[in-house]
Short mmCIF file of C-alpha atoms in Angstrom, two decimals:
data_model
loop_
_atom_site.label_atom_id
_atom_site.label_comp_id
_atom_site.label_asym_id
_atom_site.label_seq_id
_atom_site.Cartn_x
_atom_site.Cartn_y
_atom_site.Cartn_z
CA UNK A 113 124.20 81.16 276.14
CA UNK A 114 120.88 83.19 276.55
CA UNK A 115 119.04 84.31 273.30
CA UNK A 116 116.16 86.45 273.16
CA UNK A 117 113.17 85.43 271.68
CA UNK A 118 114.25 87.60 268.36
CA UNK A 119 117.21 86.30 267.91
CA UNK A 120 116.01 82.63 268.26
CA UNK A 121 113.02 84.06 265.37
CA UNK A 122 115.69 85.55 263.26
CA UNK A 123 117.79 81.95 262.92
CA UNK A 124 115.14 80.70 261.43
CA UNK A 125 113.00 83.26 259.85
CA UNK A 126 110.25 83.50 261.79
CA UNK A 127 108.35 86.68 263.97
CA UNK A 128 109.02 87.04 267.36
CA UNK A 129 105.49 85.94 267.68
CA UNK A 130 105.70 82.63 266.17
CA UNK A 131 108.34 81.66 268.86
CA UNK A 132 106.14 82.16 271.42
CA UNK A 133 102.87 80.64 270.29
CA UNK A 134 105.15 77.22 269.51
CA UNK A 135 106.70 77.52 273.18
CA UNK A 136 102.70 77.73 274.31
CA UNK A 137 101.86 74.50 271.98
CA UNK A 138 104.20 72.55 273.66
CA UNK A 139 106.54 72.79 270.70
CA UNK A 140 109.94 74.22 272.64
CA UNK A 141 110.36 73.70 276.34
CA UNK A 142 109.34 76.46 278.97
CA UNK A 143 111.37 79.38 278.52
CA UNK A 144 113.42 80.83 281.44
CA UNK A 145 112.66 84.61 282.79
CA UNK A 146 114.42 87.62 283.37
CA UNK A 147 114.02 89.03 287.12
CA UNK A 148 111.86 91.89 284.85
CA UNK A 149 109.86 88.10 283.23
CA UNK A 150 111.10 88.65 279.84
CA UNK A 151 111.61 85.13 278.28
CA UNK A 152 114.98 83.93 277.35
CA UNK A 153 116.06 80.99 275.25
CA UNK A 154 119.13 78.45 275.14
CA UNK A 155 120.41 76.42 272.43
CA UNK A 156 118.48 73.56 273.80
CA UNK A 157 115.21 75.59 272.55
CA UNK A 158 116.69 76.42 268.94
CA UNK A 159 117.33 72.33 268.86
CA UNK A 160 114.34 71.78 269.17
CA UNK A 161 112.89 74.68 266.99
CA UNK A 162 115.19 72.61 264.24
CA UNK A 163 113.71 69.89 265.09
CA UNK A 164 109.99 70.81 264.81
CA UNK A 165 110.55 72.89 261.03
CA UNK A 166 112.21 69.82 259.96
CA UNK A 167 109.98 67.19 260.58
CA UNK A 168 106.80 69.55 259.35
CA UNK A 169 107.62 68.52 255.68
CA UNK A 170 107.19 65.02 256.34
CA UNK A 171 105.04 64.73 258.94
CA UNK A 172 102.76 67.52 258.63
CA UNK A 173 102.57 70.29 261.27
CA UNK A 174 99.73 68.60 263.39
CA UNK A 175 101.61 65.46 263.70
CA UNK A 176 105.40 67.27 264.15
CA UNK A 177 103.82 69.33 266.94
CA UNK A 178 102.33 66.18 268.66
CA UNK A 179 105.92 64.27 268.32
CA UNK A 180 107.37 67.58 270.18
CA UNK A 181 104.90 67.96 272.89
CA UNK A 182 105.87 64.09 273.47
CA UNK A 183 109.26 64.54 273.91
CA UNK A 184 109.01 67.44 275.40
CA UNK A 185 106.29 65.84 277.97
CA UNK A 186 109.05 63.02 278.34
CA UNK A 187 107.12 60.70 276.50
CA UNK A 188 109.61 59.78 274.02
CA UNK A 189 107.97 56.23 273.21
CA UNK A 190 104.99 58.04 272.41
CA UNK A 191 106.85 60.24 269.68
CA UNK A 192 108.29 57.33 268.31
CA UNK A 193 104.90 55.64 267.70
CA UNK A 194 104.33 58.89 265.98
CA UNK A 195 107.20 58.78 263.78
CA UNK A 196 106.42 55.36 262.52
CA UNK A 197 102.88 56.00 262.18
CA UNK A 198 103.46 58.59 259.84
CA UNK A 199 106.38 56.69 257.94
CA UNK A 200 103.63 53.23 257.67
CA UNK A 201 101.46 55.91 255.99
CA UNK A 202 104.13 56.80 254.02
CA UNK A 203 104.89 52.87 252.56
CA UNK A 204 100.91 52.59 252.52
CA UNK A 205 101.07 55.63 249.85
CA UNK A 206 103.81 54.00 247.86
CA UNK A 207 101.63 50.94 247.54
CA UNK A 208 98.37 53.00 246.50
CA UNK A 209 100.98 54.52 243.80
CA UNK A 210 101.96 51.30 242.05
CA UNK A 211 98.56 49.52 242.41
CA UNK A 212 97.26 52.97 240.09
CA UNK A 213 100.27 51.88 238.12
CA UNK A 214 99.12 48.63 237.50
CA UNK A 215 95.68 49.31 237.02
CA UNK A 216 97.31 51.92 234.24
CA UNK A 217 99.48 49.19 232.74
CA UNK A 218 96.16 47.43 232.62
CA UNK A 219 94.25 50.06 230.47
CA UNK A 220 97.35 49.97 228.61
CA UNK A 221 97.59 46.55 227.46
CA UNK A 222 93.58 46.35 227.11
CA UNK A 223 92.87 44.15 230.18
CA UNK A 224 90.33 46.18 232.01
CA UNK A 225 89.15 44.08 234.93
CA UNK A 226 87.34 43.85 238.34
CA UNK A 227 90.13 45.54 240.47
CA UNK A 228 88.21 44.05 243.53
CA UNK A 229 88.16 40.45 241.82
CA UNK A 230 87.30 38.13 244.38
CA UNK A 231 85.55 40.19 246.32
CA UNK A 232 81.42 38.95 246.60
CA UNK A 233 79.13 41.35 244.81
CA UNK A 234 75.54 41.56 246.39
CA UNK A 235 73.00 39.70 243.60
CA UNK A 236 72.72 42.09 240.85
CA UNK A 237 71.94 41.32 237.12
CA UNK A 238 74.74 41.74 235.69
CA UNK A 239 78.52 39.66 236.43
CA UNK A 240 80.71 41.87 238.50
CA UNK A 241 78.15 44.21 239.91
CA UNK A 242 77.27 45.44 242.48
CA UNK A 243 75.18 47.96 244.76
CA UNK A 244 76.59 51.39 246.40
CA UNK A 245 76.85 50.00 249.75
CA UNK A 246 78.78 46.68 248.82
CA UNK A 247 80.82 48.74 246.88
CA UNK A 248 81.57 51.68 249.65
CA UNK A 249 82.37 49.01 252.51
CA UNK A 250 84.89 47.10 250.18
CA UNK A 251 86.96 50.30 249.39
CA UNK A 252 86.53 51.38 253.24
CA UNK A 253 84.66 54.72 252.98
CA UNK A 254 81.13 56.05 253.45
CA UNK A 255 78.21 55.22 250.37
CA UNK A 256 77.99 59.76 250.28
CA UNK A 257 81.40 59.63 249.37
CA UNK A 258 80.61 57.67 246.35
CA UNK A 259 77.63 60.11 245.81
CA UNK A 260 79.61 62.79 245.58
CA UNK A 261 81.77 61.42 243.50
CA UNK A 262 78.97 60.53 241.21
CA UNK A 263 77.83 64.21 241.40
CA UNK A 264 81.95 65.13 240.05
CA UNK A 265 81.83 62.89 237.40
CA UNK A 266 83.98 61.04 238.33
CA UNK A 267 81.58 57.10 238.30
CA UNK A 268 78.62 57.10 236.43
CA UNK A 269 76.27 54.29 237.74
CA UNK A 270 73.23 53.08 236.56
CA UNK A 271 69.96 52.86 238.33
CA UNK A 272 68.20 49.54 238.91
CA UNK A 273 64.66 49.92 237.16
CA UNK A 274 62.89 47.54 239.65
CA UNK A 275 64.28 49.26 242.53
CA UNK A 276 65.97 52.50 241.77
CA UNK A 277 69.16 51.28 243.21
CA UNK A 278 72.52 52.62 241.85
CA UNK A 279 74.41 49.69 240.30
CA UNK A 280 77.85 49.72 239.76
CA UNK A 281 79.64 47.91 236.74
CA UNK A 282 83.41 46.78 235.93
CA UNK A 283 83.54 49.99 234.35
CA UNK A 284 82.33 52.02 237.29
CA UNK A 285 84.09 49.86 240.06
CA UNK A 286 87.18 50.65 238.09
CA UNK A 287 86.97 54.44 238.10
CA UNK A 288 85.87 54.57 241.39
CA UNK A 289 89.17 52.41 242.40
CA UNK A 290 91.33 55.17 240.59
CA UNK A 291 88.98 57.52 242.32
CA UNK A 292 90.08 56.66 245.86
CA UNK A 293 93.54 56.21 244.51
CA UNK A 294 94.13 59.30 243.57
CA UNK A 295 92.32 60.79 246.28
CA UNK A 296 94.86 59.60 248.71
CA UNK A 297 97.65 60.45 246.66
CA UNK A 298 96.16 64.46 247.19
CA UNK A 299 94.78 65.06 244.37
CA UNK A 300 91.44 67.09 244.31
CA UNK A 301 87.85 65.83 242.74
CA UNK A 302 88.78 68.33 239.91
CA UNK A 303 91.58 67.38 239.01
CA UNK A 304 90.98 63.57 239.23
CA UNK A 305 87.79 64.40 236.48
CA UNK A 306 89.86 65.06 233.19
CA UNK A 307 92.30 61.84 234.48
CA UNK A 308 89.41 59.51 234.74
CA UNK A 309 87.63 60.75 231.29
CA UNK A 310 90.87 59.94 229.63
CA UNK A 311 90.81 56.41 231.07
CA UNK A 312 86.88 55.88 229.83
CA UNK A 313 88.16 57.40 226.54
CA UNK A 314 91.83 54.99 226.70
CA UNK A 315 92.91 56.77 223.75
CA UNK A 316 95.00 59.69 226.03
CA UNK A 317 96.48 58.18 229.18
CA UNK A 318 99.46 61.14 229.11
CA UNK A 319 97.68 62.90 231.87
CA UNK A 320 97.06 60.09 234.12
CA UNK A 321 101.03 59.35 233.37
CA UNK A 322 101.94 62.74 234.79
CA UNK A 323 99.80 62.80 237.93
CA UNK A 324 101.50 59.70 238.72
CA UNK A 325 104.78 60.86 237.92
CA UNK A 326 104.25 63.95 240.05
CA UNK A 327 102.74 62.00 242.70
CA UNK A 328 105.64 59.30 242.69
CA UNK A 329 108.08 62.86 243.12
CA UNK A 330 105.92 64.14 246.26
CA UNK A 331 106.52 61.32 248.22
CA UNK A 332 110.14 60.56 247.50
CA UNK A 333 110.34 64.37 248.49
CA UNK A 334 108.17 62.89 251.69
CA UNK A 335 110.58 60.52 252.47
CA UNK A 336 113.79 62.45 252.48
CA UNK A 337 111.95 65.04 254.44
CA UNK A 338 111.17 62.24 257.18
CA UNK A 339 115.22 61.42 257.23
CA UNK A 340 115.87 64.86 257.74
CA UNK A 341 113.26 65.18 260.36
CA UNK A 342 114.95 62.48 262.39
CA UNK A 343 118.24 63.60 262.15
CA UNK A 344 117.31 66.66 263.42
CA UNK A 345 114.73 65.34 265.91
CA UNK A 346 117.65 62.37 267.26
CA UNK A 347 120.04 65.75 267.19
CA UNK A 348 117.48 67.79 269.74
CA UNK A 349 116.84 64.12 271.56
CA UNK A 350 120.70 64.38 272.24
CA UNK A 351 120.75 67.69 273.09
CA UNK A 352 117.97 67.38 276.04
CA UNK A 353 120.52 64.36 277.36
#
């Protein structure tokens, strides 16, 4: 069965235009042409239109299109490597969600500690400190990030008065933990600020309670997305033989 490019944009609400720019991405297969070159479609190319909207919610559109243009390239291995990339990510979140969770249960029951206990501070004066760069390569990102974090709010270091040198505490390795928590959980520097003066104040942790809550909810959302995303994606697989 042929189907014009508008009726293959009206099954899924989309323009005529949008069909086109995901057959040029790779997205659908080449389209077939009239003897006049106008495009037609098949119900192989609305399989895999399925496919791609459904595994955007989980996978994000960058990474759905690159799974398509795999498959569509033949390179089915490579969109499989895809797929579970995106679903390690996925279990990687759920473990930054419960270690905020414990570090929450923590402020709850009064045992603030180190959350990078055992790691080896660079010699500062006080127990458990330690310098921006020490800091910075044991949570994995760049010393401006914790700058600008410092310019949020969001960790409030003191400076060294020999040497000028920021120097972070329990206190401030803590929030800065939460910090990159919640920053790969989504959440903006804005709205991590009122969540992290609530923890400093530990006399309001409701806040911090929803966040998690509503970040818990995103990725279960996530993860059924992903199942319907391979259904659909194993349906178009099929399809193509």
């Amino acid at each position: 069965m042929r189907l014009r490019p508008v009726d293959l944009a009206r099954r899924h609400g989309l323009s005529t235009q949008a069909v086109r720019n995901y057959e040029e991405a790779g997205i659908l297969p080449a389209a077939g042409r009239t003897p006049h070159g106008y495009r037609t479609y098949t119900e192989l190319h609305a399989a895999a239109l399925r496919a791609f909207l459904a595994l955007v919610p989980g996978h994000g559109h960058r990474t759905a299109t690159s799974i398509m243009r795999a498959v569509n390239d033949e390179e089915a291995e490579e969109a499989f490597r895809l797929v579970d990339e995106s679903h390690a990510q996925l279990l990687d979140d759920r473990r930054t969600l419960q270690a905020v969770e414990s570090a929450l249960r923590a402020l709850e029951t009064g045992a603030v500690t180190d959350p990078l206990a055992g790691a080896e501070p660079a010699a500062v004066s006080g127990p458990g400190e330690m310098f921006i760069g020490t800091l910075a390569g044991k949570l994995g990102i760049r010393p401006a990030t914790l700058r600008t974090w410092e310019r949020a709010g969001l960790v409030r270091p003191r400076r060294d008065p020999r040497t000028g040198y920021r120097v972070y505490d329990q206190a401030d390795v803590r929030d800065t933990r939460l910090t990159h928590q919640l920053r790969r959980g989504g959440y903006l520097l804005g709205q991590i600020a009122p969540l992290i003066a609530q923890v400093r104040a530990a006399g309001g942790l409701e806040p911090l309670e929803a966040a998690l809550c509503d970040w818990r909810g995103r990725l279960s959302t996530r993860g059924r997305a992903m199942l319907n995303g391979a259904a659909e994606l194993e349906a178009y697989l099929r399809e193509r033989g």
